[in-house]
Short mmCIF file of C-alpha atoms in Angstrom, two decimals:
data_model
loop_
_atom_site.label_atom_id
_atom_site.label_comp_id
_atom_site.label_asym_id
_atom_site.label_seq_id
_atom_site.Cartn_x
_atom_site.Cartn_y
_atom_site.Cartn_z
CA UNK A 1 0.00 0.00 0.00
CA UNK A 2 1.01 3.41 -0.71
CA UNK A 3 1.69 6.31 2.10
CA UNK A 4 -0.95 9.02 1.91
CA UNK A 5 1.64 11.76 0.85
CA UNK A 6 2.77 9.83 -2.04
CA UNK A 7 -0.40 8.88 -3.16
CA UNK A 8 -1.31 12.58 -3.01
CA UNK A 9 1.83 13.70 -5.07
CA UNK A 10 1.05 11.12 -7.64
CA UNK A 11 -2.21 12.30 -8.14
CA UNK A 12 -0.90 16.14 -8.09
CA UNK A 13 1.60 15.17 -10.60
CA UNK A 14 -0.99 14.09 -13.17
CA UNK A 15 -2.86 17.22 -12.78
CA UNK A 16 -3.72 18.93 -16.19
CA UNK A 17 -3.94 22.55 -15.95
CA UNK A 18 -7.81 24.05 -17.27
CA UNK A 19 -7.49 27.45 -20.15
CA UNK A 20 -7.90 30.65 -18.53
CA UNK A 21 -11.08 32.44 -19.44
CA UNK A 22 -12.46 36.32 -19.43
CA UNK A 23 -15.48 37.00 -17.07
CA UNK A 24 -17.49 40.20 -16.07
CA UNK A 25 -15.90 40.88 -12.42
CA UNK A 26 -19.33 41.05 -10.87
CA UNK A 27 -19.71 37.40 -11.70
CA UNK A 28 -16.03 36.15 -10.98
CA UNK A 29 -16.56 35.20 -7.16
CA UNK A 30 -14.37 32.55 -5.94
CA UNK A 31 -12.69 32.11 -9.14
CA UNK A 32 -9.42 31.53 -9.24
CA UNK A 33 -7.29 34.40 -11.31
CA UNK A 34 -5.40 32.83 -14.26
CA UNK A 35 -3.22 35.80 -14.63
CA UNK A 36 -1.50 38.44 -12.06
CA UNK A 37 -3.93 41.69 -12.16
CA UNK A 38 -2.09 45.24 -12.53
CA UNK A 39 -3.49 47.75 -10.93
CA UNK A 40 -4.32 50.78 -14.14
CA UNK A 41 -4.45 53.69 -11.97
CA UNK A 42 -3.65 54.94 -8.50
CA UNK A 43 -5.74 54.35 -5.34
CA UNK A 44 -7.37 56.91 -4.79
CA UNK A 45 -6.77 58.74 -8.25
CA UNK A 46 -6.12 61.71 -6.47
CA UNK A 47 -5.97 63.93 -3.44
CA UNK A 48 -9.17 63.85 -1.70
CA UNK A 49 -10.87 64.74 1.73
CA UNK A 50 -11.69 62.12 4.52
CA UNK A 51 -13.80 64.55 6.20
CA UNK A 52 -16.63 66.72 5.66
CA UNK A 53 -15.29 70.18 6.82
CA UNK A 54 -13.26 72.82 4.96
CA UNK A 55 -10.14 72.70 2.91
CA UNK A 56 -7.53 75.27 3.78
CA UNK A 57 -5.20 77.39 1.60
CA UNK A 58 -1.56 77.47 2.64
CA UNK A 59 -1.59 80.76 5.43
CA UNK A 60 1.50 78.88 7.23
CA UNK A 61 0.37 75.58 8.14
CA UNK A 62 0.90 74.25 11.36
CA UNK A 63 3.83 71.41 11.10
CA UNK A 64 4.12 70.96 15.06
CA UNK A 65 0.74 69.99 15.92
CA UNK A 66 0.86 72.20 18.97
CA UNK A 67 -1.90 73.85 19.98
CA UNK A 68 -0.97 77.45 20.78
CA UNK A 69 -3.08 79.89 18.59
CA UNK A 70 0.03 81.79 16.61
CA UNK A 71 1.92 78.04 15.89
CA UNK A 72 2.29 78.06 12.53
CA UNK A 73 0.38 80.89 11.66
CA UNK A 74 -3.18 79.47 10.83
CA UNK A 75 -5.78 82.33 11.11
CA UNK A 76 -8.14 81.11 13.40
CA UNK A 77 -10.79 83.26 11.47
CA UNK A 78 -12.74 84.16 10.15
CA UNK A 79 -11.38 82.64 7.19
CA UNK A 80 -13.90 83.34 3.37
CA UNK A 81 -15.63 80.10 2.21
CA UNK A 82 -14.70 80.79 -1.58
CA UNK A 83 -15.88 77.80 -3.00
CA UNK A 84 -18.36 74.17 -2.02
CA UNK A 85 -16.98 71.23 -3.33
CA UNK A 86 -19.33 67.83 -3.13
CA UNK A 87 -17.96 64.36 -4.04
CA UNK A 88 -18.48 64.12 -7.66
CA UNK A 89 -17.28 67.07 -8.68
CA UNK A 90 -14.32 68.63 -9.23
CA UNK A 91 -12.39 72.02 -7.68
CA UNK A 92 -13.26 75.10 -9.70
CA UNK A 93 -10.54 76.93 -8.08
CA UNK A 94 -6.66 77.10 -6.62
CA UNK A 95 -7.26 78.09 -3.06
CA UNK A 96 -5.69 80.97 -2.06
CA UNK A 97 -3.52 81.48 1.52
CA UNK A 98 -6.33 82.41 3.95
CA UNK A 99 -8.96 81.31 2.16
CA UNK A 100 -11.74 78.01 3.04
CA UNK A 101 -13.08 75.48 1.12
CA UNK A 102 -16.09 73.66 2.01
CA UNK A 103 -15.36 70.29 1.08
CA UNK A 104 -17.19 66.80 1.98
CA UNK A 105 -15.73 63.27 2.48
CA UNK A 106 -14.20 62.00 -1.29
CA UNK A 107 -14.58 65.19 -3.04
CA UNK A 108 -11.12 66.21 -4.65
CA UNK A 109 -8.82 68.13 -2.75
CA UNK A 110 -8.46 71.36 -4.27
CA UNK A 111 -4.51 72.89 -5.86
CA UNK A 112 -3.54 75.21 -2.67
CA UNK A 113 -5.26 73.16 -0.03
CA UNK A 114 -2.90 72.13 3.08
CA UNK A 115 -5.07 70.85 5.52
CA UNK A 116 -8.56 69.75 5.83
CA UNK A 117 -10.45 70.67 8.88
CA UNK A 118 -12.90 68.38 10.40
CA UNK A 119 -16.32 70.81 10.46
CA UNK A 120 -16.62 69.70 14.33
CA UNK A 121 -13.72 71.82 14.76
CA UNK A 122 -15.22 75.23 13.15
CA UNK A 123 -18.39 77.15 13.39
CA UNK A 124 -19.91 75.54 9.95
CA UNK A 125 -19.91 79.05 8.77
CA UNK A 126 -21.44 79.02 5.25
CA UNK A 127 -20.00 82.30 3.60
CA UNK A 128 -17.02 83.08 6.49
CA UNK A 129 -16.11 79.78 8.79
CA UNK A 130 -13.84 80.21 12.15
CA UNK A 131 -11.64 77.14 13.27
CA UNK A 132 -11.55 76.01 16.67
CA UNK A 133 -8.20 73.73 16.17
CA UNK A 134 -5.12 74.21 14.32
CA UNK A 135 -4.91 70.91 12.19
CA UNK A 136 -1.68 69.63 11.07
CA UNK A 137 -0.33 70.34 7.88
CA UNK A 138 -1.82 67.43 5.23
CA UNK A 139 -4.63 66.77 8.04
CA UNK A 140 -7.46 64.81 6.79
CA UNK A 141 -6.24 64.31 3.39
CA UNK A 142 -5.89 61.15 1.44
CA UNK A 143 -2.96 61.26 -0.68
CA UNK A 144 -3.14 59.92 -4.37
CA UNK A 145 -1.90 56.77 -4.79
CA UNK A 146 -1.24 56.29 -1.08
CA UNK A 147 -3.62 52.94 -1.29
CA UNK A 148 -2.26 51.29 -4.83
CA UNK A 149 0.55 52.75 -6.85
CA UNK A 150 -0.39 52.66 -10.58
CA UNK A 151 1.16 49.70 -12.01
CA UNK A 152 1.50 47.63 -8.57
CA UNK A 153 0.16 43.66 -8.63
CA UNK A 154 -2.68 44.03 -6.49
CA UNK A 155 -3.63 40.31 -6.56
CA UNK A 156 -1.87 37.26 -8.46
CA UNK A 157 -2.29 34.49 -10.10
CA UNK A 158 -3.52 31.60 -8.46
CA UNK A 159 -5.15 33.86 -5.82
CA UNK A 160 -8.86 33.56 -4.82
CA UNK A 161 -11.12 35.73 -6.00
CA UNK A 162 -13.28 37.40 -2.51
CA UNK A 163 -15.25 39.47 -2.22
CA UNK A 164 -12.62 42.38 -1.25
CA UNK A 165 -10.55 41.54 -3.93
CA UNK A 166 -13.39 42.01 -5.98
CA UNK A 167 -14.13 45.51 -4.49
CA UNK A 168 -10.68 46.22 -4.62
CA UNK A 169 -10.52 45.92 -8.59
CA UNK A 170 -13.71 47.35 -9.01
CA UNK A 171 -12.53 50.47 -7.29
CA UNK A 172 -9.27 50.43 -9.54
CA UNK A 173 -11.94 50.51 -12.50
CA UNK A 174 -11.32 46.89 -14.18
CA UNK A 175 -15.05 45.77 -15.21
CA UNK A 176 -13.24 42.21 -16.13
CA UNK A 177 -11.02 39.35 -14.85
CA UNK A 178 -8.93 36.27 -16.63
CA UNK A 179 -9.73 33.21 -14.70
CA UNK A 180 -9.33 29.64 -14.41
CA UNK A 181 -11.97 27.69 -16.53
CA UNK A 182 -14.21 25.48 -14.00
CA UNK A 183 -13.23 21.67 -14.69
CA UNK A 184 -15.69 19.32 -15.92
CA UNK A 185 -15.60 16.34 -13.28
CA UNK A 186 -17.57 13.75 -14.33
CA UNK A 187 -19.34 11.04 -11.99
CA UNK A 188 -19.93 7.25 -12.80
CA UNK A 189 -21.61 5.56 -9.80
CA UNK A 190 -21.13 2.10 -10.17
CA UNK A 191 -23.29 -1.15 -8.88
CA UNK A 192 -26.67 -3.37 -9.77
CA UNK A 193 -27.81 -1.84 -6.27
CA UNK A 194 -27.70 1.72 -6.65
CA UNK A 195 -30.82 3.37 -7.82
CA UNK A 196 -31.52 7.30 -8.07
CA UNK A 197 -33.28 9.11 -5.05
CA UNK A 198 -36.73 9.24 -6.01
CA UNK A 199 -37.34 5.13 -7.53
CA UNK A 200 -38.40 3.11 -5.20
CA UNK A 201 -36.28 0.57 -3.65
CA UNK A 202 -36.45 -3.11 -4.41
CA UNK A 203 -35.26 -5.98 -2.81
CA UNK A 204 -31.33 -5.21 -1.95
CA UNK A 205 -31.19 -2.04 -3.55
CA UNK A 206 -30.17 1.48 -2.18
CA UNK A 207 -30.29 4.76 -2.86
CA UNK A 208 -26.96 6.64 -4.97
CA UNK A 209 -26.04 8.92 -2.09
CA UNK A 210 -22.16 8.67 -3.37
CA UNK A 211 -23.15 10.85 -6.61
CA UNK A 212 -25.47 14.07 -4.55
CA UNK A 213 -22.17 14.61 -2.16
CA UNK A 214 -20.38 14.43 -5.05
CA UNK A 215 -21.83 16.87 -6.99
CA UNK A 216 -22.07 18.93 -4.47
CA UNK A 217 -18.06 18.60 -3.74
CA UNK A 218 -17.43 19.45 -6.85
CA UNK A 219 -19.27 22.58 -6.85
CA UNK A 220 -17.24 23.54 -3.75
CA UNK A 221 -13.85 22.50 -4.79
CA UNK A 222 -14.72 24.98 -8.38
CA UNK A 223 -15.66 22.17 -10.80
CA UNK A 224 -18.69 21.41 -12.61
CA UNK A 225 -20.51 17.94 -11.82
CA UNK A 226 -21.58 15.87 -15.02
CA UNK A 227 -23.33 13.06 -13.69
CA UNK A 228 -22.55 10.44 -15.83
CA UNK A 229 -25.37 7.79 -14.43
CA UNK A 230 -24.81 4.31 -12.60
CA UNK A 231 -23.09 1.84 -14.25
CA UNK A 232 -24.22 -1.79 -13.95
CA UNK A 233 -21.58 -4.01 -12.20
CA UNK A 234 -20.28 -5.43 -15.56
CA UNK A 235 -17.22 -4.93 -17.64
CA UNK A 236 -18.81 -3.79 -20.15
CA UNK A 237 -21.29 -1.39 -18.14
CA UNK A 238 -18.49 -0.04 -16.54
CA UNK A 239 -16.07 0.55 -19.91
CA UNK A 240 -19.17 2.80 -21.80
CA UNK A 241 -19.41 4.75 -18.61
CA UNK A 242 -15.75 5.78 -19.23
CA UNK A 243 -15.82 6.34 -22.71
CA UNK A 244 -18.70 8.71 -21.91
CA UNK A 245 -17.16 10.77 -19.37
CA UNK A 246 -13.82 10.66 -21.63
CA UNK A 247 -15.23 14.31 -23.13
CA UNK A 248 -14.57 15.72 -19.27
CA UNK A 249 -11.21 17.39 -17.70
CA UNK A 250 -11.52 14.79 -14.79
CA UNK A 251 -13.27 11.35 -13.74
CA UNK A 252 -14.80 10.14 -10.52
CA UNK A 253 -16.05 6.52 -9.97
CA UNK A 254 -17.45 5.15 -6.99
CA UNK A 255 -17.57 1.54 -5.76
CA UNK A 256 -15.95 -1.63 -7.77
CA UNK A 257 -12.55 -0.60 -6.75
CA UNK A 258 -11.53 -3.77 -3.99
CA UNK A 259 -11.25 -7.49 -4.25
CA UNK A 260 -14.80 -8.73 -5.00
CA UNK A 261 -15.72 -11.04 -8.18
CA UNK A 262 -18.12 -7.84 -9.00
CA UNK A 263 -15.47 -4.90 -8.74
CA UNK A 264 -14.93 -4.22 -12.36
CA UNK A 265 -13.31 -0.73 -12.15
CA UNK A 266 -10.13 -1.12 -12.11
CA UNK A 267 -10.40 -3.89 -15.42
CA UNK A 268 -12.50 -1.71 -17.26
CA UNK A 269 -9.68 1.45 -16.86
CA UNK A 270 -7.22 -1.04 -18.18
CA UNK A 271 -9.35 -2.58 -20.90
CA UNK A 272 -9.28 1.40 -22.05
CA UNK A 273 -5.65 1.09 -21.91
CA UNK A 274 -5.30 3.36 -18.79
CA UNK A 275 -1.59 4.11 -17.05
CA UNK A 276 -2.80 3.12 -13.58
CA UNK A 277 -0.70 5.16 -10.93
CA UNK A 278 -1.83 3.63 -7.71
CA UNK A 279 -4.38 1.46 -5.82
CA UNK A 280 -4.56 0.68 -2.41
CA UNK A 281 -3.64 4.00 0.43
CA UNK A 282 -2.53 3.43 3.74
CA UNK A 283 -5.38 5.36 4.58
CA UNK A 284 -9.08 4.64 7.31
CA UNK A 285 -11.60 4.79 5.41
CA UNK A 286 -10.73 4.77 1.88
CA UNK A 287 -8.39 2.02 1.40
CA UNK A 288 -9.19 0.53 -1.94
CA UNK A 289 -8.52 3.72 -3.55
CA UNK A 290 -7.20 3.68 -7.19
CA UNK A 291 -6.48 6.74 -9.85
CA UNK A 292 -4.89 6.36 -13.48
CA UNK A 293 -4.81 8.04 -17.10
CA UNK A 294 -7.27 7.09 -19.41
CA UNK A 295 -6.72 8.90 -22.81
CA UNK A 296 -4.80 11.72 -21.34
CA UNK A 297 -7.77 12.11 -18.43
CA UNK A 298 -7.25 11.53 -15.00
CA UNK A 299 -9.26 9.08 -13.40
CA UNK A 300 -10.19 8.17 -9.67
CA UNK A 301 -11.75 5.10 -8.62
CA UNK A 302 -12.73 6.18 -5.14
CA UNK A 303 -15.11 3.38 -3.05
CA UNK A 304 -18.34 2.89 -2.45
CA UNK A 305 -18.65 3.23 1.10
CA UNK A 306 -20.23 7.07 1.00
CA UNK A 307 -18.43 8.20 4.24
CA UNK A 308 -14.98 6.06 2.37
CA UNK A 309 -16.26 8.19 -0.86
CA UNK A 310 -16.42 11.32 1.39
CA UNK A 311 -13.22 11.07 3.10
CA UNK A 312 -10.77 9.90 -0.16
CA UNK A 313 -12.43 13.14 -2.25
CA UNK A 314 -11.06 15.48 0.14
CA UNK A 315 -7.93 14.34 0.98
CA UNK A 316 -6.90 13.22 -3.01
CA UNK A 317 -9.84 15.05 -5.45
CA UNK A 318 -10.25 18.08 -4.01
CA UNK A 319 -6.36 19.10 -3.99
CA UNK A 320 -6.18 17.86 -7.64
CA UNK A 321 -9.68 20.03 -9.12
CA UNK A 322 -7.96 23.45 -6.90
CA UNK A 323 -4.24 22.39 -8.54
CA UNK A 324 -5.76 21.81 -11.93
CA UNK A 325 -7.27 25.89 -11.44
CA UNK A 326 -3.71 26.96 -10.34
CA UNK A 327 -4.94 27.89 -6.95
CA UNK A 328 -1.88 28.69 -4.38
CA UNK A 329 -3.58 27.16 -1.60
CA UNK A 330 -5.56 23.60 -2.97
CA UNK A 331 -5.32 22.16 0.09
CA UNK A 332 -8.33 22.65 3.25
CA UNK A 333 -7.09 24.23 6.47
CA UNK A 334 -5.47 22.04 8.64
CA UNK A 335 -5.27 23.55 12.75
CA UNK A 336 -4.74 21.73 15.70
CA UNK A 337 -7.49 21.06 18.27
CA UNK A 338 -7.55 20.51 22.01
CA UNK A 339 -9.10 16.89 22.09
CA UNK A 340 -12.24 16.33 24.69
CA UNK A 341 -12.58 12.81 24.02
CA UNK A 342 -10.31 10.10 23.63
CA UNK A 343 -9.25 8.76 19.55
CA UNK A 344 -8.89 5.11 19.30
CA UNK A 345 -7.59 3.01 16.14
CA UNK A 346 -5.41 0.59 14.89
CA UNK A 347 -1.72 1.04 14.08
CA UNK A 348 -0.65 0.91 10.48
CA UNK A 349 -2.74 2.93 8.74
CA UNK A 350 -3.51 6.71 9.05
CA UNK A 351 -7.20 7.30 10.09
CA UNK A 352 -8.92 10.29 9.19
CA UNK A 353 -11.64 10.32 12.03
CA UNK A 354 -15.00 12.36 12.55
CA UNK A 355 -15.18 15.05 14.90
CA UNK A 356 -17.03 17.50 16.16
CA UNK A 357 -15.34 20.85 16.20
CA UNK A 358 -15.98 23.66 18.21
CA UNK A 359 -14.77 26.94 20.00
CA UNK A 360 -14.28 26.93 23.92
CA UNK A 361 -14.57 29.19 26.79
CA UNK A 362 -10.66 29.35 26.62
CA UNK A 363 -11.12 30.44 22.83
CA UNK A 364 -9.49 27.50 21.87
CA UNK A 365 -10.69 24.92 19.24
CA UNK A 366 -11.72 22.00 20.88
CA UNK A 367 -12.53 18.36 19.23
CA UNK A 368 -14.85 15.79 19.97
CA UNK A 369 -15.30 12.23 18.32
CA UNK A 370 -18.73 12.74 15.75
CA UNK A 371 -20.03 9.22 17.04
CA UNK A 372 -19.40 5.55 15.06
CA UNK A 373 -16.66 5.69 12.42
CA UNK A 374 -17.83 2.83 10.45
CA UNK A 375 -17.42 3.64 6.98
CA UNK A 376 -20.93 3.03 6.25
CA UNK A 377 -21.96 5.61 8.89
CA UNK A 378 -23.12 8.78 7.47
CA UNK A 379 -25.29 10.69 10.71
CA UNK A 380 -21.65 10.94 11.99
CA UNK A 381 -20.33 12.45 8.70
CA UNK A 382 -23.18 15.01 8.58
CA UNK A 383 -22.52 15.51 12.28
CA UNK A 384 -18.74 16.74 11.40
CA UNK A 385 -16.83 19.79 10.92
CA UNK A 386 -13.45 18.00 10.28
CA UNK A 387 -11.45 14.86 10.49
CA UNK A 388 -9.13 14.62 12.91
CA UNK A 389 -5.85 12.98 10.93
CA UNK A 390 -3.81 10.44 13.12
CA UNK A 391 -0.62 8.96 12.13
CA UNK A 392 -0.42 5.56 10.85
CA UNK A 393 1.98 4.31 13.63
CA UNK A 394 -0.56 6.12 16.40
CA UNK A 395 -2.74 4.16 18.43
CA UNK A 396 -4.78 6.98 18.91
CA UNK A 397 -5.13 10.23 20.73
CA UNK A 398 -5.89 10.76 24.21
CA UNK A 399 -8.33 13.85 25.89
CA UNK A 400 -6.48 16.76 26.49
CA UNK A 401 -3.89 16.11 23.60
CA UNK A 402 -3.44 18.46 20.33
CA UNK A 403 -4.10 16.88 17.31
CA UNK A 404 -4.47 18.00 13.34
CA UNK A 405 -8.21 18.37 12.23
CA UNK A 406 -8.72 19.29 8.63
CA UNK A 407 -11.86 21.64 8.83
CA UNK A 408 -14.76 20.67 5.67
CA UNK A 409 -15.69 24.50 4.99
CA UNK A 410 -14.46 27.52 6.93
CA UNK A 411 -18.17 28.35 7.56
CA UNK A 412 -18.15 24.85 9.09
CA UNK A 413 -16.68 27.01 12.22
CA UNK A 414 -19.60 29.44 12.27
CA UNK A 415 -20.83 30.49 15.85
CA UNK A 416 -23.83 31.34 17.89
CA UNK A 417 -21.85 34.51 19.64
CA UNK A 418 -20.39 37.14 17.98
CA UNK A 419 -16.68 36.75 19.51
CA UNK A 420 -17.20 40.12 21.63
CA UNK A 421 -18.64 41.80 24.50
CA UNK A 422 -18.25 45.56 23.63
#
């Protein structure tokens, strides 16, 4: 059997980068950029106020910041309001020493201006205005460029597309992005006893739960799901499944992948003339995992046991779909936990466990066992935030010790309380 890291750097090493693509930036969330993004003009464009209050022209500004009326020379007032400048529009003036400005939050900074004051600090005199403060010379103005330099990278390649980096480029003016195309993944469930939810269920038959996680997986990980049916538990069954999904970027089996007279996957890759890589992983659940090459696609036969299914997606598929989009980080978080409850397995194979994951009164992340981790067992899987990943030669963890616990979703760590009191 292979170690889990090598079986993971096989698979990684087979991944096919997708074609970039151009999409409107408003619909671009979570993409992943295919190219570094330059940033076309400064941030902000140029000076402007980050107060409403009054722009001053140059009658000695104060460069001290003391507070004695004659420091610096500011006339205290009353000073002539020569000109109103809203955001939107621009200065119609060069203001003149002595003179005022009214000016509100964003609207350009007039040619002449020093110093914005904050109108709490003046009268609000609409024709003459009086200061009560001498402000600092440059007060209250934002410099151009003093966010983004033109030309700087202001996110790169392989970066995630969020929603600030999304209002970040927006407010640099770029109405479009180059991204990653979404991989096609295709799913063949495999087995005579698999039906679709919504047929009922005959004698020895279940429903395909293997292909709804799945799909939904896929969708997560920035693929696209094309469910490519169940295949009967023949050769043959099996072999037109693959040549169907052979049109996508990447393929996902479930079941027929161990030692039974009915698990055909792994003959029907070869009968396609596929360059298997691996099968078997020194991995609980998901042992009888196998991935090859079929016509220049990469192929995973994952098994059939959903929470098996579940657990080998994760830890191999998901890393290869967020690789294949260039994505810096393809791998989930990974932090440690404080363990409440003892971890129990066998030595000799890692065992990526169930737990329940949440934030204590000590504002540390605690870790409890989800229930049964039969690989069968799904009300413990939907009961999880995370595995908790012991080493093959552990026996286990006991309470009170740290371990790793790769988290399913970041929102997976969602709480009731805000994380403050004030």
């Amino acid at each position: 059997m292979l170690a889990i890291r090598d079986a993971l750097d096989r698979c990684l090493h087979y991944t096919l980068p997708v074609a970039p693509e151009t999409l409107p930036l408003a619909s671009a969330g979570a993409r992943v950029l295919a190219a570094d993004v330059q940033a076309p003009v400064g941030l902000p464009p140029w000076d402007n106020s980050a107060m409403d209050g009054y722009a001053l022209g140059s009658a000695g500004a104060d460069e001290s910041s003391c507070d004695a009326p004659e420091a610096g020379g500011f006339t205290v007032g009353p000073l002539p309001v020569v000109e109103i400048i809203p955001a939107g529009h621009a200065p119609a003036r060069v203001l003149q020493p002595g003179e005022a400005a009214r000016i509100f939050t964003g609207a350009p900074v007039p040619k002449g201006a020093v110093s914005v004051v904050m109108q709490e600090e003046t009268d609000r005199g609409v024709e003459h205005v009086r200061l009560r403060a001498h402000p600092r010379l440059g007060a209250n103005i934002r410099r151009a460029g003093e966010d983004v330099s033109k030309g700087d990278i202001v996110a790169r390649k392989g970066e995630v597309l969020t929603a600030a980096r999304i209002g970040l480029l927006a407010a640099l003016g770029l109405s479009e992005v180059t991204v990653a195309r979404k991989p096609r993944v295709a799913i063949v469930s495999t087995g005579d006893e698999v039906v679709p939810a919504g047929v009922p269920l005959g004698p020895g038959q279940i429903y395909s739960s293997n292909t709804a996680q799945l799909m939904r997986l896929i969708e997560e990980s920035g693929g696209i799901p094309v469910d490519c049916g169940i295949a009967p538990d023949t050769l043959e069954g099996v072999r037109a499944a693959f040549v169907r999904a052979l049109d996508s970027d990447l393929i996902v089996t479930t079941g027929g992948v161990s030692v039974g007279d009915f698990d055909v996957v792994r003959d029907a890759m070869a009968d396609l003339g596929a360059e298997m890589t691996f099968w078997k992983v020194r991995i609980k659940p998901g042992k009888p995992l196998a991935h090859g090459v079929i016509g220049g696609v990469p192929s995973f036969g994952l098994p059939g046991n959903p929470v098996s299914c579940f657990v080998n997606f994760l830890a191999f598929v998901r890393p290869v779909i967020r690789a294949s989009l260039g994505a810096l980080k393809p791998h989930l978080p990974v932090w440690n936990a404080i363990l409440d409850t003892p971890l129990r397995k066998r030595v000799g194979r890692a065992d990526f466990q169930r737990v329940h994951i949440y934030w204590g009164d000590d504002r540390q992340l605690h870790a409890t066992s989800a229930g049964p981790q039969g690989s069968h067992v799904l009300s413990t899987l939907s009961r999880a935030e995370g595995l908790a990943l012991l080493e093959p030669e552990s026996p286990g963890a006991a309470a009170g010790a740290r371990v790793p616990v790769m988290l399913f979703e970041p929102a997976e760590l969602a709480t009731a309380h805000p994380g403050y009191d004030y």
